[in-house]
Amino acid sequence: MSHIHIPDGVLPIWLVVIGWIATAVILYLCIRRVRNVQLGRKIPLIGIVSAIMIVGMTLEIVPIAYHINMSVIAGIVLGPALGFISVFIVDLMIAMFGHGGFTVVGLNTLVVGTEAVIGFYLFHALLGLLSSSKTSAGLSAALATMLSLIISTSLMIGIVYVSQVNPQKILHVDKESFIGKVFSLGPHRENEKHEMQDKKIDIETFAKTVLFFGVFGWILEAVITGFVIRYVSRVRPDLILSEVT
Amino acid sequence: MDIGIIDYFANSGKSLLHRASPLYKIISTVFVLSSIVITNDLIVLLSIYLMLASLVILTRLPFLKIISIAAYPAIFAVLFAISSWNEDWIIPATIILKALCAALAMVILIVTTPYPSVFSSISPFLPRVILEGLYLTYRSLFILLELMGNLLRALRIRGGLSPKRYIKNISNFTSGIGLLLIRGFDLSERLYGVMQVRGYSGKIAEEEGKRKLGQEDIFPIAFGLFILSVSLGARLEDDFKLYGIYLLNLSIVFVCCSAYYVYFHNTTRGVFWKR
Amino acid sequence: MEEIVRVSNLRFIYPDGTKLHFHGLDFVVHQGERVVILGPNGSGKSTLLFHLLGLFMASEGMINVFGVDSSKDYIKIRERIGVLLQNVENQIIAPTVWDDISFSPRNYGYKKEDVKRLVEDVIEKLDISHLRDKVPHYLSGGEKTKVGLAGALVTKPELLILDEPFEGLDPTCRMDLIGLLNRVSRENETALIISTHDIDTVPLIADTVYLMAMGGEIVGRGSPKEIFTQLELLSKCHIAPPVLGALFFELRKYGINLDVSLTVEEAACIIANQFVYFSKEKSGVG
Ligand SMILES: Nc1ncnc2c1ncn2[C@@H]1O[C@H](COP(=O)(O)OP(=O)(O)O)[C@@H](O)[C@H]1O
Ligand SMILES: [Mg+2]
């Protein structure tokens, strides 16, 4: 749910630009961080993890308009820096499929990348606390996922809030001056007065929708991540516990 | 997930758009996307959508299939549109139409341009990790889709999927995702190894030399510029909007012309209803 | 013997338009029978087996496994069937050998003790108890095959379906597997359906051989001996007769007419007898 599916051109341009710049800066830092690491073995891992994320993101669970991100898996398996890079790759590629808008790739990478990075650190913190029971890897991963998703979803709602997106406000001029003239649709409305109120209601509805459906999604995603990480930790513990970048 | 079919379209197509150079197609797509970003006018957006549809016809690929691939993102736009619902259909419709237009523009690009060509066209702007990551992600998708088919089959014949036992089925399948990750990683690693054995050195597709602007390249650029100027005009000049209805008619003419050119001009060349 | 499988006149079209039509003879398997489907690569053996497993839905024709249409009611009969796919990797699901072998019984809802007992049994029988905690994907080919087979045999199926099980095994592993399958078939009265393009193993394991031509036509049915003496049929399917079969045919050209035999021991026996006979005749004349 934390993936922003705001179509191109709804968010204000300054926000989109900030999103791209912030993503670019973080990417630069990530790449610098992995510069001295032997990447040969990591590239195929980035490939498959990103591919899994793409499949997850494009399989939409229709009744709740939710899709899983599996970004925490990326964080845990690839580490924060490569995890963030992988999220960027995923966002870029699904934007190429026309999924989710191209201009918001920057913001989406920020939000979903946050999941990967926070997920990684939370996972290791929890793993330390739960130390060495048989299920600890899976459980830590599930908990870490739940927490990171709550954080990233809040971040997403925050972004929508600062964007002050009130489609009414952006679009009403057109409606009155053009569509109103050509088709004379609907009565002429005075929305200027209600503007502030509208905006508030708008973001509230949005947040409620997102949070309500989000709960199901978070649980689902936490369960999936838990199972996957448990599997990986049993078959290839080296992928999870070796030094990461 | 339609990646298999998208890949097939991009590689097998022979239309004007397939022949145009990837870089110009990308530039043109950027123009169109910018137009969509700056346009808030339903009629202009509708015109853009129709013009894009006429491009789809010109690709000589199955029309409905491509439209439906590109309609998918609208599901998410609907969520956003609902949240801004206000006894008024214009705004939600505009939002959804924006999503549809942007998606269609991107989809047209990728069904006419093989992924590796897209990557190599943008390679000067991207660091190597990202570029290689993009390419391996692309290849891994095919690996993954095949593995997923195998997994589902294995689950079925070995009793991992039973009617009405949802929890068990979900837990079996999700453990299976772990398996996909591990096996996919092994295969992806092997692929990367083979690439290196075969002399891979960071370049995946042959880079297009600095070739001259050809006939095919002028078309996408002109198209992109036309749409950009129209939407700029509509945005900047209030009076321009009065002509929106003509614009709409013009785009319908576009659709008809391209349909005539592709489907009736030489009927053996176009395939309309397939898939 | 009771009939457990019958396939008749099945037609199937792959999404890409590849057509298969399993016509000619009906494909029939009886209780405890060891059946081999012999056909060249791409003739449609795997496709036929997938139909038996309820994975494909034929557009035409009749299929009956244990009295039900497997494309509709596979769930009802799945506990009675074990499978070894052409590529074993594709059927291994769980992270350790133990988990994988116990996968089906656990999902069929067997009791914990029963699962444990069944798995111990099969591990014992296949002699793989040293592998139980290993990761199946990092085993050798032969070991993987055994793990896959154990996962198929664990529920003591009445019918075991194996798609090209000998492919990629070295001769020792292959002979091992043949011995094992014969033993399983004898002890539990398990029917076997084995697809292969490798003629040399056929006489060692088959009661009945079905010969499949390209496109899925079933052109022959009979014991290995009956099938391997019909050279025209074999060449129609692009299958070279087994070396021993060819030997006996060549001998006929020299006027030596012997019973065809397809195993080395038998052939040696026949030829030796013939020698003794000749030499007796010679000494009698002399
Ligand atoms: N998934 C598929 N899609 C399209 N054609 C297929 C597919 N699988 C098999 N075929 C085709 O069906 C025919 C029979 O294949 P198969 O049953 O695998 O043969 P065999 O197992 O005897 O080697 C072949 O021509 C093969 O190319
Ligand atoms: Mg086969």
PDB file of C-alpha atoms in Angstrom, chain A residues 1 5-10 13 27 31 34 39-41 43-52 54-55 57-60 65-67 70 73 77 82 85 88-89 92-93 95-100 102-103 160 165 167-168 170-171 174-175 177-179 181-183 185 189 198 202 205-206 209 213 224 227-228 230-232 235-236 239, chain B residues 1 3 6 33 36-38 40-43 69-70 72-73 75-77 79-80 83-91 94-96 98-99 102-103 106-107 110 115 118-119 122 126-130 132-134 136-138 140-141 143-145 148 170-171 174-175 177-182 184-186 188-189 192 241-245:
ATOM      1  CA  MET A   1       0.000   0.000   0.000  1.00  0.00           C
ATOM      2  CA  HIS A   5      -0.139   5.034  -7.363  1.00  0.00           C
ATOM      3  CA  ILE A   6      -0.774   8.644  -8.011  1.00  0.00           C
ATOM      4  CA  PRO A   7      -0.953   9.129 -11.750  1.00  0.00           C
ATOM      5  CA  ASP A   8       1.468  11.371 -13.549  1.00  0.00           C
ATOM      6  CA  GLY A   9       0.628  15.005 -13.262  1.00  0.00           C
ATOM      7  CA  VAL A  10      -1.461  15.039 -10.122  1.00  0.00           C
ATOM      8  CA  ILE A  13       5.989  19.445  -9.793  1.00  0.00           C
ATOM      9  CA  LEU A  27      21.431   6.282  -4.900  1.00  0.00           C
ATOM     10  CA  ILE A  31      26.664   3.262  -5.012  1.00  0.00           C
ATOM     11  CA  VAL A  34      29.227  -0.562  -2.493  1.00  0.00           C
ATOM     12  CA  LEU A  39      29.649  -6.920  -6.945  1.00  0.00           C
ATOM     13  CA  GLY A  40      29.974  -9.877  -9.283  1.00  0.00           C
ATOM     14  CA  ARG A  41      28.080 -12.196  -6.957  1.00  0.00           C
ATOM     15  CA  ILE A  43      24.277  -8.576  -9.352  1.00  0.00           C
ATOM     16  CA  PRO A  44      22.434 -11.863 -10.007  1.00  0.00           C
ATOM     17  CA  LEU A  45      20.927 -11.585  -6.535  1.00  0.00           C
ATOM     18  CA  ILE A  46      19.740  -8.060  -7.285  1.00  0.00           C
ATOM     19  CA  GLY A  47      18.259  -9.437 -10.483  1.00  0.00           C
ATOM     20  CA  ILE A  48      16.221 -12.190  -8.921  1.00  0.00           C
ATOM     21  CA  VAL A  49      15.119 -10.203  -5.880  1.00  0.00           C
ATOM     22  CA  SER A  50      13.998  -7.332  -8.088  1.00  0.00           C
ATOM     23  CA  ALA A  51      12.200  -9.746 -10.358  1.00  0.00           C
ATOM     24  CA  ILE A  52      10.342 -11.185  -7.380  1.00  0.00           C
ATOM     25  CA  ILE A  54       8.095  -6.880  -9.740  1.00  0.00           C
ATOM     26  CA  VAL A  55       5.960  -9.990  -9.877  1.00  0.00           C
ATOM     27  CA  MET A  57       3.831  -5.649  -7.280  1.00  0.00           C
ATOM     28  CA  THR A  58       2.052  -6.475 -10.481  1.00  0.00           C
ATOM     29  CA  LEU A  59      -0.112  -9.173  -8.930  1.00  0.00           C
ATOM     30  CA  GLU A  60      -2.844  -7.043  -7.571  1.00  0.00           C
ATOM     31  CA  ALA A  65      -6.565  -2.778  -4.350  1.00  0.00           C
ATOM     32  CA  TYR A  66      -3.412  -3.847  -2.610  1.00  0.00           C
ATOM     33  CA  HIS A  67      -0.228  -5.314  -3.899  1.00  0.00           C
ATOM     34  CA  MET A  70       8.414  -7.627  -0.728  1.00  0.00           C
ATOM     35  CA  ILE A  73      12.982  -9.230   1.612  1.00  0.00           C
ATOM     36  CA  VAL A  77      18.852 -10.330   1.490  1.00  0.00           C
ATOM     37  CA  LEU A  82      21.878  -2.709  -2.635  1.00  0.00           C
ATOM     38  CA  ILE A  85      19.252   0.227  -5.560  1.00  0.00           C
ATOM     39  CA  PHE A  88      14.913   1.850  -7.695  1.00  0.00           C
ATOM     40  CA  ILE A  89      15.359  -0.715 -10.454  1.00  0.00           C
ATOM     41  CA  LEU A  92      11.855   2.117 -12.943  1.00  0.00           C
ATOM     42  CA  MET A  93      10.859  -1.119 -14.602  1.00  0.00           C
ATOM     43  CA  ALA A  95       6.940   2.417 -14.552  1.00  0.00           C
ATOM     44  CA  MET A  96       7.991   1.160 -17.963  1.00  0.00           C
ATOM     45  CA  PHE A  97       5.054  -1.213 -17.827  1.00  0.00           C
ATOM     46  CA  GLY A  98       2.925   1.838 -17.271  1.00  0.00           C
ATOM     47  CA  HIS A  99       2.275   0.818 -13.716  1.00  0.00           C
ATOM     48  CA  GLY A 100       2.026   3.663 -11.265  1.00  0.00           C
ATOM     49  CA  PHE A 102       6.757   7.640 -14.273  1.00  0.00           C
ATOM     50  CA  THR A 103       7.123  10.983 -12.570  1.00  0.00           C
ATOM     51  CA  VAL A 160       0.405  13.137  -0.096  1.00  0.00           C
ATOM     52  CA  VAL A 165      -3.170  17.506  -3.401  1.00  0.00           C
ATOM     53  CA  PRO A 167      -7.616  17.580  -7.145  1.00  0.00           C
ATOM     54  CA  GLN A 168     -10.508  19.974  -6.857  1.00  0.00           C
ATOM     55  CA  ILE A 170      -5.860  21.896  -9.292  1.00  0.00           C
ATOM     56  CA  LEU A 171      -8.602  21.175 -11.697  1.00  0.00           C
ATOM     57  CA  ASP A 174     -10.426  24.003 -16.246  1.00  0.00           C
ATOM     58  CA  LYS A 175     -13.813  22.756 -15.353  1.00  0.00           C
ATOM     59  CA  SER A 177     -13.615  27.870 -17.960  1.00  0.00           C
ATOM     60  CA  PHE A 178     -13.647  25.169 -20.546  1.00  0.00           C
ATOM     61  CA  ILE A 179     -15.731  22.155 -19.891  1.00  0.00           C
ATOM     62  CA  LYS A 181     -18.398  26.443 -21.495  1.00  0.00           C
ATOM     63  CA  VAL A 182     -18.413  23.634 -23.969  1.00  0.00           C
ATOM     64  CA  PHE A 183     -20.702  21.159 -22.299  1.00  0.00           C
ATOM     65  CA  LEU A 185     -22.096  20.337 -17.212  1.00  0.00           C
ATOM     66  CA  ARG A 189     -20.049  25.840  -7.981  1.00  0.00           C
ATOM     67  CA  ASP A 198     -12.265  20.237   1.276  1.00  0.00           C
ATOM     68  CA  ASP A 202      -9.745  14.841   1.170  1.00  0.00           C
ATOM     69  CA  THR A 205     -10.584  10.088   3.373  1.00  0.00           C
ATOM     70  CA  PHE A 206      -7.428   9.132   1.600  1.00  0.00           C
ATOM     71  CA  THR A 209      -8.903   4.288   2.825  1.00  0.00           C
ATOM     72  CA  PHE A 213      -7.074  -1.652   3.492  1.00  0.00           C
ATOM     73  CA  ILE A 224       4.865 -13.826   3.300  1.00  0.00           C
ATOM     74  CA  PHE A 227       7.898 -17.559   5.347  1.00  0.00           C
ATOM     75  CA  VAL A 228      10.311 -16.549   2.637  1.00  0.00           C
ATOM     76  CA  ARG A 230      12.569 -18.643   7.092  1.00  0.00           C
ATOM     77  CA  TYR A 231      13.048 -20.686   3.963  1.00  0.00           C
ATOM     78  CA  VAL A 232      16.102 -18.749   2.872  1.00  0.00           C
ATOM     79  CA  VAL A 235      18.639 -23.292   2.828  1.00  0.00           C
ATOM     80  CA  ARG A 236      21.106 -20.475   2.283  1.00  0.00           C
ATOM     81  CA  LEU A 239      22.552 -14.977   1.973  1.00  0.00           C
TER      82      LEU A 239
ATOM     83  CA  MET B   1       2.069 -10.373 -15.880  1.00  0.00           C
ATOM     84  CA  ILE B   3       6.187  -9.642 -19.832  1.00  0.00           C
ATOM     85  CA  ILE B   6       5.497  -7.750 -24.398  1.00  0.00           C
ATOM     86  CA  LEU B  33       4.628  12.171 -20.519  1.00  0.00           C
ATOM     87  CA  ILE B  36       0.230  14.517 -19.646  1.00  0.00           C
ATOM     88  CA  VAL B  37       1.777  16.002 -16.548  1.00  0.00           C
ATOM     89  CA  ILE B  38       0.955  19.557 -17.501  1.00  0.00           C
ATOM     90  CA  ASN B  40      -5.504  19.062 -16.680  1.00  0.00           C
ATOM     91  CA  ASP B  41      -8.062  19.298 -19.395  1.00  0.00           C
ATOM     92  CA  LEU B  42     -10.282  16.293 -19.922  1.00  0.00           C
ATOM     93  CA  ILE B  43     -10.819  16.945 -23.607  1.00  0.00           C
ATOM     94  CA  ILE B  69      -2.116  -4.143 -20.790  1.00  0.00           C
ATOM     95  CA  ALA B  70      -2.066  -0.369 -20.518  1.00  0.00           C
ATOM     96  CA  TYR B  72      -4.184  -2.139 -15.811  1.00  0.00           C
ATOM     97  CA  PRO B  73      -2.697   0.801 -13.849  1.00  0.00           C
ATOM     98  CA  ILE B  75      -7.200   0.078 -11.173  1.00  0.00           C
ATOM     99  CA  PHE B  76      -4.933   1.913  -8.756  1.00  0.00           C
ATOM    100  CA  ALA B  77      -5.869   5.293 -10.089  1.00  0.00           C
ATOM    101  CA  LEU B  79      -8.529   4.149  -5.606  1.00  0.00           C
ATOM    102  CA  PHE B  80      -7.089   7.607  -5.718  1.00  0.00           C
ATOM    103  CA  SER B  83     -10.723   9.385  -2.441  1.00  0.00           C
ATOM    104  CA  SER B  84     -11.193  12.651  -4.310  1.00  0.00           C
ATOM    105  CA  TRP B  85     -14.775  11.936  -5.289  1.00  0.00           C
ATOM    106  CA  ASN B  86     -17.034  14.907  -4.856  1.00  0.00           C
ATOM    107  CA  GLU B  87     -20.413  14.460  -6.505  1.00  0.00           C
ATOM    108  CA  ASP B  88     -18.650  15.151  -9.698  1.00  0.00           C
ATOM    109  CA  TRP B  89     -17.239  12.806 -12.266  1.00  0.00           C
ATOM    110  CA  ILE B  90     -14.936  15.211 -14.085  1.00  0.00           C
ATOM    111  CA  ILE B  91     -12.072  15.134 -11.645  1.00  0.00           C
ATOM    112  CA  THR B  94      -9.381  13.256 -15.424  1.00  0.00           C
ATOM    113  CA  ILE B  95      -7.217  11.420 -12.926  1.00  0.00           C
ATOM    114  CA  ILE B  96      -8.008   8.041 -14.399  1.00  0.00           C
ATOM    115  CA  LYS B  98      -4.109  10.698 -16.956  1.00  0.00           C
ATOM    116  CA  ALA B  99      -3.125   7.294 -15.643  1.00  0.00           C
ATOM    117  CA  ALA B 102       0.750   7.756 -19.267  1.00  0.00           C
ATOM    118  CA  ALA B 103       0.544   3.990 -19.129  1.00  0.00           C
ATOM    119  CA  MET B 106       4.987   3.749 -21.792  1.00  0.00           C
ATOM    120  CA  VAL B 107       3.474   0.552 -23.107  1.00  0.00           C
ATOM    121  CA  ILE B 110       8.104  -1.058 -24.706  1.00  0.00           C
ATOM    122  CA  TYR B 115      14.173  -3.944 -23.309  1.00  0.00           C
ATOM    123  CA  VAL B 118      15.947   0.688 -24.038  1.00  0.00           C
ATOM    124  CA  PHE B 119      18.640  -0.025 -21.480  1.00  0.00           C
ATOM    125  CA  ILE B 122      19.795   5.181 -21.474  1.00  0.00           C
ATOM    126  CA  LEU B 126      23.034   5.357 -15.512  1.00  0.00           C
ATOM    127  CA  PRO B 127      25.782   3.882 -13.333  1.00  0.00           C
ATOM    128  CA  ARG B 128      26.884   0.368 -14.117  1.00  0.00           C
ATOM    129  CA  VAL B 129      25.388  -1.330 -11.053  1.00  0.00           C
ATOM    130  CA  ILE B 130      21.967  -0.076 -11.976  1.00  0.00           C
ATOM    131  CA  GLU B 132      23.483  -4.470 -14.938  1.00  0.00           C
ATOM    132  CA  GLY B 133      20.818  -4.766 -12.275  1.00  0.00           C
ATOM    133  CA  LEU B 134      18.198  -3.711 -14.794  1.00  0.00           C
ATOM    134  CA  LEU B 136      19.568  -9.133 -14.865  1.00  0.00           C
ATOM    135  CA  THR B 137      16.203  -8.208 -13.433  1.00  0.00           C
ATOM    136  CA  TYR B 138      14.772  -8.389 -16.897  1.00  0.00           C
ATOM    137  CA  SER B 140      15.401 -13.012 -14.071  1.00  0.00           C
ATOM    138  CA  LEU B 141      11.771 -12.218 -14.710  1.00  0.00           C
ATOM    139  CA  ILE B 143      13.471 -17.354 -15.134  1.00  0.00           C
ATOM    140  CA  LEU B 144      11.091 -16.553 -12.331  1.00  0.00           C
ATOM    141  CA  LEU B 145       7.944 -16.919 -14.384  1.00  0.00           C
ATOM    142  CA  MET B 148       6.590 -20.171 -10.808  1.00  0.00           C
ATOM    143  CA  ILE B 170      -1.090 -19.908   1.269  1.00  0.00           C
ATOM    144  CA  SER B 171       1.630 -21.174   3.556  1.00  0.00           C
ATOM    145  CA  THR B 174       4.627 -18.546   0.239  1.00  0.00           C
ATOM    146  CA  SER B 175       7.259 -21.020   1.365  1.00  0.00           C
ATOM    147  CA  ILE B 177       8.448 -18.060  -2.934  1.00  0.00           C
ATOM    148  CA  GLY B 178      11.513 -18.747  -0.815  1.00  0.00           C
ATOM    149  CA  LEU B 179      12.264 -21.653  -3.092  1.00  0.00           C
ATOM    150  CA  LEU B 180      11.816 -19.413  -6.119  1.00  0.00           C
ATOM    151  CA  LEU B 181      14.282 -16.956  -4.668  1.00  0.00           C
ATOM    152  CA  ILE B 182      16.925 -19.592  -4.070  1.00  0.00           C
ATOM    153  CA  GLY B 184      16.094 -18.215  -9.251  1.00  0.00           C
ATOM    154  CA  PHE B 185      19.300 -16.950  -7.685  1.00  0.00           C
ATOM    155  CA  ASP B 186      21.202 -20.061  -8.718  1.00  0.00           C
ATOM    156  CA  SER B 188      20.539 -16.048 -12.426  1.00  0.00           C
ATOM    157  CA  GLU B 189      24.054 -16.545 -11.132  1.00  0.00           C
ATOM    158  CA  TYR B 192      25.710 -14.062 -15.235  1.00  0.00           C
ATOM    159  CA  LYS B 241      -9.172  25.568 -25.073  1.00  0.00           C
ATOM    160  CA  LEU B 242     -12.127  26.653 -27.068  1.00  0.00           C
ATOM    161  CA  TYR B 243     -10.726  24.623 -29.909  1.00  0.00           C
ATOM    162  CA  GLY B 244     -10.591  21.495 -27.773  1.00  0.00           C
ATOM    163  CA  ILE B 245     -13.516  19.995 -29.589  1.00  0.00           C
TER     164      ILE B 245
END
